[in-house]
C-alpha cells in the first residue's frame, strides 16, 4: 500500500525529524511504500508579530535583532549549526 505522511518535518527540531523518520521506517518494515507529503506552512492563525519570524523579509529584521539581544550570539550560532546538520 502507498502511504503519504503529512507531518511538518522540515524544521530544525530533532524530535520532529526523528518522529517522522521513525514512522516512515516502521511503515516500510510493514511492507508499505512510504513518502512524505510536502505542503506550505500556513500562518493564518499565528499572531502578526510572531508570523514575521517565519517570513524572512525586511519586516522580520526587528524580530531577529530582539532575539539576538535576548538569547545571545551563542544561541543563534547553535541554532544555525543545528539547522545545517539536520538538513
mmCIF file of N, CA and C in Angstrom:
data_model
loop_
_atom_site.group_PDB
_atom_site.id
_atom_site.type_symbol
_atom_site.label_atom_id
_atom_site.label_comp_id
_atom_site.label_asym_id
_atom_site.label_seq_id
_atom_site.Cartn_x
_atom_site.Cartn_y
_atom_site.Cartn_z
ATOM 1 N N UNK A 1 0.846 -1.170 0.000
ATOM 2 C CA UNK A 1 0.000 0.000 0.000
ATOM 3 C C UNK A 1 0.897 1.241 0.000
ATOM 4 N N UNK A 2 0.503 2.246 -0.758
ATOM 5 C CA UNK A 2 1.216 3.519 -0.752
ATOM 6 C C UNK A 2 0.665 4.392 0.367
ATOM 7 N N UNK A 3 1.568 4.930 1.176
ATOM 8 C CA UNK A 3 1.168 5.778 2.300
ATOM 9 C C UNK A 3 1.917 7.098 2.210
ATOM 10 N N UNK A 4 1.185 8.190 2.330
ATOM 11 C CA UNK A 4 1.780 9.516 2.368
ATOM 12 C C UNK A 4 1.693 10.070 3.776
ATOM 13 N N UNK A 5 2.828 10.476 4.329
ATOM 14 C CA UNK A 5 2.863 11.031 5.677
ATOM 15 C C UNK A 5 2.769 12.543 5.577
ATOM 16 N N UNK A 6 1.758 13.086 6.211
ATOM 17 C CA UNK A 6 1.580 14.536 6.249
ATOM 18 C C UNK A 6 1.997 15.026 7.631
ATOM 19 N N UNK A 7 3.256 15.406 7.741
ATOM 20 C CA UNK A 7 3.807 15.891 9.012
ATOM 21 C C UNK A 7 4.745 17.045 8.700
ATOM 22 N N UNK A 8 4.775 18.004 9.578
ATOM 23 C CA UNK A 8 5.673 19.133 9.340
ATOM 24 C C UNK A 8 7.053 18.748 9.851
ATOM 25 N N UNK A 9 7.831 18.116 8.989
ATOM 26 C CA UNK A 9 9.138 17.591 9.358
ATOM 27 C C UNK A 9 10.280 18.502 8.924
ATOM 28 N N UNK A 10 10.008 19.513 8.129
ATOM 29 C CA UNK A 10 11.068 20.363 7.584
ATOM 30 C C UNK A 10 11.468 21.484 8.520
ATOM 31 N N UNK A 11 11.731 21.150 9.770
ATOM 32 C CA UNK A 11 12.112 22.143 10.766
ATOM 33 C C UNK A 11 13.415 21.712 11.408
ATOM 34 N N UNK A 12 14.087 22.651 12.072
ATOM 35 C CA UNK A 12 15.316 22.246 12.760
ATOM 36 C C UNK A 12 14.979 21.880 14.206
ATOM 37 N N UNK A 13 14.258 20.775 14.310
ATOM 38 C CA UNK A 13 13.823 20.247 15.589
ATOM 39 C C UNK A 13 14.095 18.749 15.564
ATOM 40 N N UNK A 14 14.979 18.298 16.436
ATOM 41 C CA UNK A 14 15.362 16.887 16.442
ATOM 42 C C UNK A 14 14.161 15.968 16.581
ATOM 43 N N UNK A 15 13.244 16.307 17.471
ATOM 44 C CA UNK A 15 12.087 15.451 17.723
ATOM 45 C C UNK A 15 11.211 15.269 16.503
ATOM 46 N N UNK A 16 10.942 16.360 15.785
ATOM 47 C CA UNK A 16 10.087 16.290 14.598
ATOM 48 C C UNK A 16 10.725 15.426 13.515
ATOM 49 N N UNK A 17 12.015 15.603 13.321
ATOM 50 C CA UNK A 17 12.723 14.825 12.295
ATOM 51 C C UNK A 17 12.770 13.350 12.676
ATOM 52 N N UNK A 18 13.105 13.063 13.937
ATOM 53 C CA UNK A 18 13.185 11.672 14.378
ATOM 54 C C UNK A 18 11.827 10.976 14.334
ATOM 55 N N UNK A 19 10.782 11.679 14.764
ATOM 56 C CA UNK A 19 9.451 11.085 14.765
ATOM 57 C C UNK A 19 8.984 10.772 13.350
ATOM 58 N N UNK A 20 9.187 11.691 12.429
ATOM 59 C CA UNK A 20 8.760 11.472 11.046
ATOM 60 C C UNK A 20 9.520 10.303 10.423
ATOM 61 N N UNK A 21 10.823 10.258 10.645
ATOM 62 C CA UNK A 21 11.614 9.167 10.070
ATOM 63 C C UNK A 21 11.319 7.825 10.725
ATOM 64 N N UNK A 22 11.027 7.830 12.025
ATOM 65 C CA UNK A 22 10.673 6.578 12.712
ATOM 66 C C UNK A 22 9.359 6.027 12.170
ATOM 67 N N UNK A 23 8.382 6.895 11.987
ATOM 68 C CA UNK A 23 7.101 6.447 11.431
ATOM 69 C C UNK A 23 7.291 5.864 10.038
ATOM 70 N N UNK A 24 8.078 6.548 9.225
ATOM 71 C CA UNK A 24 8.342 6.059 7.870
ATOM 72 C C UNK A 24 9.029 4.694 7.916
ATOM 73 N N UNK A 25 9.998 4.544 8.799
ATOM 74 C CA UNK A 25 10.746 3.290 8.907
ATOM 75 C C UNK A 25 9.850 2.132 9.330
ATOM 76 N N UNK A 26 9.001 2.367 10.326
ATOM 77 C CA UNK A 26 8.106 1.309 10.802
ATOM 78 C C UNK A 26 7.139 0.888 9.697
ATOM 79 N N UNK A 27 6.578 1.850 8.996
ATOM 80 C CA UNK A 27 5.633 1.519 7.923
ATOM 81 C C UNK A 27 6.316 0.775 6.779
ATOM 82 N N UNK A 28 7.560 1.152 6.477
ATOM 83 C CA UNK A 28 8.295 0.448 5.421
ATOM 84 C C UNK A 28 8.585 -0.999 5.830
ATOM 85 N N UNK A 29 8.903 -1.204 7.111
ATOM 86 C CA UNK A 29 9.151 -2.573 7.587
ATOM 87 C C UNK A 29 7.898 -3.426 7.505
ATOM 88 N N UNK A 30 6.740 -2.773 7.515
ATOM 89 C CA UNK A 30 5.479 -3.495 7.384
ATOM 90 C C UNK A 30 5.155 -3.779 5.920
ATOM 91 N N UNK A 31 6.026 -3.320 4.999
ATOM 92 C CA UNK A 31 5.865 -3.622 3.588
ATOM 93 C C UNK A 31 5.185 -2.544 2.763
ATOM 94 N N UNK A 32 5.024 -1.356 3.315
ATOM 95 C CA UNK A 32 4.348 -0.280 2.598
ATOM 96 C C UNK A 32 5.346 0.623 1.872
ATOM 97 N N UNK A 33 4.867 1.255 0.805
ATOM 98 C CA UNK A 33 5.651 2.285 0.121
ATOM 99 C C UNK A 33 5.295 3.610 0.787
ATOM 100 N N UNK A 34 6.285 4.265 1.377
ATOM 101 C CA UNK A 34 6.023 5.450 2.192
ATOM 102 C C UNK A 34 6.770 6.651 1.648
ATOM 103 N N UNK A 35 6.080 7.791 1.622
ATOM 104 C CA UNK A 35 6.721 9.046 1.241
ATOM 105 C C UNK A 35 6.118 10.172 2.072
ATOM 106 N N UNK A 36 6.816 11.281 2.111
ATOM 107 C CA UNK A 36 6.321 12.450 2.826
ATOM 108 C C UNK A 36 5.548 13.339 1.859
ATOM 109 N N UNK A 37 4.438 13.855 2.306
ATOM 110 C CA UNK A 37 3.632 14.772 1.516
ATOM 111 C C UNK A 37 4.083 16.185 1.876
ATOM 112 N N UNK A 38 4.586 16.917 0.907
ATOM 113 C CA UNK A 38 5.065 18.268 1.204
ATOM 114 C C UNK A 38 3.906 19.258 1.136
ATOM 115 N N UNK A 39 4.010 20.290 1.945
ATOM 116 C CA UNK A 39 2.982 21.322 1.962
ATOM 117 C C UNK A 39 3.593 22.623 2.456
ATOM 118 N N UNK A 40 2.924 23.699 2.159
ATOM 119 C CA UNK A 40 3.366 25.021 2.601
ATOM 120 C C UNK A 40 2.825 25.287 3.998
ATOM 121 N N UNK A 41 3.669 25.828 4.850
ATOM 122 C CA UNK A 41 3.223 26.163 6.197
ATOM 123 C C UNK A 41 2.241 27.333 6.126
ATOM 124 N N UNK A 42 1.180 27.251 6.910
ATOM 125 C CA UNK A 42 0.130 28.259 6.911
ATOM 126 C C UNK A 42 0.246 29.113 8.170
ATOM 127 N N UNK A 43 0.291 30.425 7.992
ATOM 128 C CA UNK A 43 0.445 31.348 9.119
ATOM 129 C C UNK A 43 -0.840 32.106 9.434
ATOM 130 N N UNK A 44 -1.970 31.631 8.951
ATOM 131 C CA UNK A 44 -3.232 32.335 9.152
ATOM 132 C C UNK A 44 -3.607 32.492 10.622
ATOM 133 N N UNK A 45 -3.224 31.536 11.454
ATOM 134 C CA UNK A 45 -3.647 31.570 12.852
ATOM 135 C C UNK A 45 -2.520 31.958 13.809
ATOM 136 N N UNK A 46 -1.440 32.482 13.269
ATOM 137 C CA UNK A 46 -0.326 32.945 14.090
ATOM 138 C C UNK A 46 -0.455 34.456 14.253
ATOM 139 N N UNK A 47 -0.185 34.938 15.459
ATOM 140 C CA UNK A 47 -0.239 36.379 15.689
ATOM 141 C C UNK A 47 0.706 37.096 14.724
ATOM 142 N N UNK A 48 0.322 38.274 14.284
ATOM 143 C CA UNK A 48 1.087 39.005 13.263
ATOM 144 C C UNK A 48 2.542 39.205 13.674
ATOM 145 N N UNK A 49 2.793 39.537 14.918
ATOM 146 C CA UNK A 49 4.164 39.751 15.388
ATOM 147 C C UNK A 49 5.003 38.492 15.326
ATOM 148 N N UNK A 50 4.410 37.357 15.623
ATOM 149 C CA UNK A 50 5.131 36.084 15.589
ATOM 150 C C UNK A 50 5.298 35.568 14.165
ATOM 151 N N UNK A 51 4.361 35.864 13.288
ATOM 152 C CA UNK A 51 4.432 35.376 11.907
ATOM 153 C C UNK A 51 5.637 35.951 11.181
ATOM 154 N N UNK A 52 6.078 37.145 11.572
ATOM 155 C CA UNK A 52 7.216 37.773 10.888
ATOM 156 C C UNK A 52 8.488 36.955 11.007
ATOM 157 N N UNK A 53 8.635 36.209 12.097
ATOM 158 C CA UNK A 53 9.861 35.418 12.243
ATOM 159 C C UNK A 53 9.924 34.288 11.222
ATOM 160 N N UNK A 54 8.777 33.854 10.703
ATOM 161 C CA UNK A 54 8.751 32.779 9.718
ATOM 162 C C UNK A 54 8.842 33.294 8.287
ATOM 163 N N UNK A 55 8.522 34.543 8.079
ATOM 164 C CA UNK A 55 8.520 35.127 6.741
ATOM 165 C C UNK A 55 9.749 36.029 6.620
ATOM 166 N N UNK A 56 10.817 35.487 6.110
ATOM 167 C CA UNK A 56 12.071 36.212 6.025
ATOM 168 C C UNK A 56 11.905 37.384 5.064
ATOM 169 N N UNK A 57 12.004 38.591 5.628
ATOM 170 C CA UNK A 57 11.878 39.811 4.845
ATOM 171 C C UNK A 57 12.413 40.961 5.688
ATOM 172 N N UNK A 58 12.301 42.168 5.193
ATOM 173 C CA UNK A 58 12.730 43.329 5.983
ATOM 174 C C UNK A 58 11.908 43.456 7.265
ATOM 175 N N UNK A 59 10.661 43.024 7.236
ATOM 176 C CA UNK A 59 9.808 43.087 8.411
ATOM 177 C C UNK A 59 10.236 42.153 9.531
ATOM 178 N N UNK A 60 11.031 41.126 9.203
ATOM 179 C CA UNK A 60 11.466 40.181 10.228
ATOM 180 C C UNK A 60 12.761 40.609 10.925
ATOM 181 N N UNK A 61 13.425 41.632 10.405
ATOM 182 C CA UNK A 61 14.697 42.085 10.992
ATOM 183 C C UNK A 61 14.537 42.477 12.462
ATOM 184 N N UNK A 62 13.534 43.292 12.836
ATOM 185 C CA UNK A 62 13.403 43.643 14.263
ATOM 186 C C UNK A 62 13.193 42.418 15.162
ATOM 187 N N UNK A 63 12.485 41.425 14.680
ATOM 188 C CA UNK A 63 12.276 40.212 15.473
ATOM 189 C C UNK A 63 13.619 39.532 15.746
ATOM 190 N N UNK A 64 14.438 39.382 14.718
ATOM 191 C CA UNK A 64 15.707 38.686 14.885
ATOM 192 C C UNK A 64 16.708 39.491 15.701
ATOM 193 N N UNK A 65 16.678 40.805 15.602
ATOM 194 C CA UNK A 65 17.549 41.639 16.437
ATOM 195 C C UNK A 65 17.151 41.482 17.908
ATOM 196 N N UNK A 66 15.841 41.476 18.182
ATOM 197 C CA UNK A 66 15.362 41.255 19.546
ATOM 198 C C UNK A 66 15.749 39.881 20.068
ATOM 199 N N UNK A 67 15.637 38.873 19.218
ATOM 200 C CA UNK A 67 16.015 37.518 19.600
ATOM 201 C C UNK A 67 17.500 37.451 19.926
ATOM 202 N N UNK A 68 18.312 38.100 19.093
ATOM 203 C CA UNK A 68 19.757 38.116 19.303
ATOM 204 C C UNK A 68 20.110 38.783 20.628
ATOM 205 N N UNK A 69 19.441 39.892 20.943
ATOM 206 C CA UNK A 69 19.693 40.579 22.213
ATOM 207 C C UNK A 69 19.286 39.718 23.403
ATOM 208 N N UNK A 70 18.156 39.035 23.277
ATOM 209 C CA UNK A 70 17.633 38.232 24.383
ATOM 210 C C UNK A 70 18.429 36.950 24.595
ATOM 211 N N UNK A 71 18.737 36.240 23.519
ATOM 212 C CA UNK A 71 19.355 34.916 23.619
ATOM 213 C C UNK A 71 20.874 34.922 23.527
ATOM 214 N N UNK A 72 21.435 35.924 22.853
ATOM 215 C CA UNK A 72 22.878 35.975 22.687
ATOM 216 C C UNK A 72 23.335 35.295 21.415
ATOM 217 N N UNK A 73 24.527 35.633 20.994
ATOM 218 C CA UNK A 73 25.071 35.125 19.735
ATOM 219 C C UNK A 73 25.341 33.616 19.799
ATOM 220 N N UNK A 74 25.691 33.106 20.977
ATOM 221 C CA UNK A 74 25.967 31.671 21.113
ATOM 222 C C UNK A 74 24.756 30.825 20.780
ATOM 223 N N UNK A 75 23.591 31.244 21.244
ATOM 224 C CA UNK A 75 22.358 30.515 20.969
ATOM 225 C C UNK A 75 22.016 30.566 19.486
ATOM 226 N N UNK A 76 22.224 31.711 18.880
ATOM 227 C CA UNK A 76 21.936 31.861 17.449
ATOM 228 C C UNK A 76 22.859 30.964 16.628
ATOM 229 N N UNK A 77 24.130 30.977 16.945
ATOM 230 C CA UNK A 77 25.079 30.129 16.207
ATOM 231 C C UNK A 77 24.766 28.648 16.401
ATOM 232 N N UNK A 78 24.353 28.269 17.610
ATOM 233 C CA UNK A 78 23.962 26.886 17.882
ATOM 234 C C UNK A 78 22.799 26.479 16.981
ATOM 235 N N UNK A 79 21.781 27.336 16.875
ATOM 236 C CA UNK A 79 20.617 27.024 16.050
ATOM 237 C C UNK A 79 20.956 26.961 14.565
ATOM 238 N N UNK A 80 21.845 27.807 14.110
ATOM 239 C CA UNK A 80 22.273 27.776 12.702
ATOM 240 C C UNK A 80 22.997 26.460 12.416
ATOM 241 N N UNK A 81 23.896 26.070 13.322
ATOM 242 C CA UNK A 81 24.630 24.818 13.150
ATOM 243 C C UNK A 81 23.671 23.618 13.168
ATOM 244 N N UNK A 82 22.705 23.635 14.097
ATOM 245 C CA UNK A 82 21.732 22.545 14.191
ATOM 246 C C UNK A 82 20.911 22.436 12.897
ATOM 247 N N UNK A 83 20.511 23.573 12.348
ATOM 248 C CA UNK A 83 19.758 23.569 11.090
ATOM 249 C C UNK A 83 20.563 22.934 9.965
ATOM 250 N N UNK A 84 21.854 23.280 9.885
ATOM 251 C CA UNK A 84 22.710 22.719 8.837
ATOM 252 C C UNK A 84 22.883 21.206 8.998
ATOM 253 N N UNK A 85 23.030 20.746 10.229
ATOM 254 C CA UNK A 85 23.206 19.310 10.468
ATOM 255 C C UNK A 85 21.948 18.535 10.100
ATOM 256 N N UNK A 86 20.786 19.057 10.472
ATOM 257 C CA UNK A 86 19.551 18.337 10.232
ATOM 258 C C UNK A 86 19.116 18.362 8.775
ATOM 259 N N UNK A 87 19.628 19.279 7.981
ATOM 260 C CA UNK A 87 19.294 19.285 6.554
ATOM 261 C C UNK A 87 19.994 18.122 5.894
#
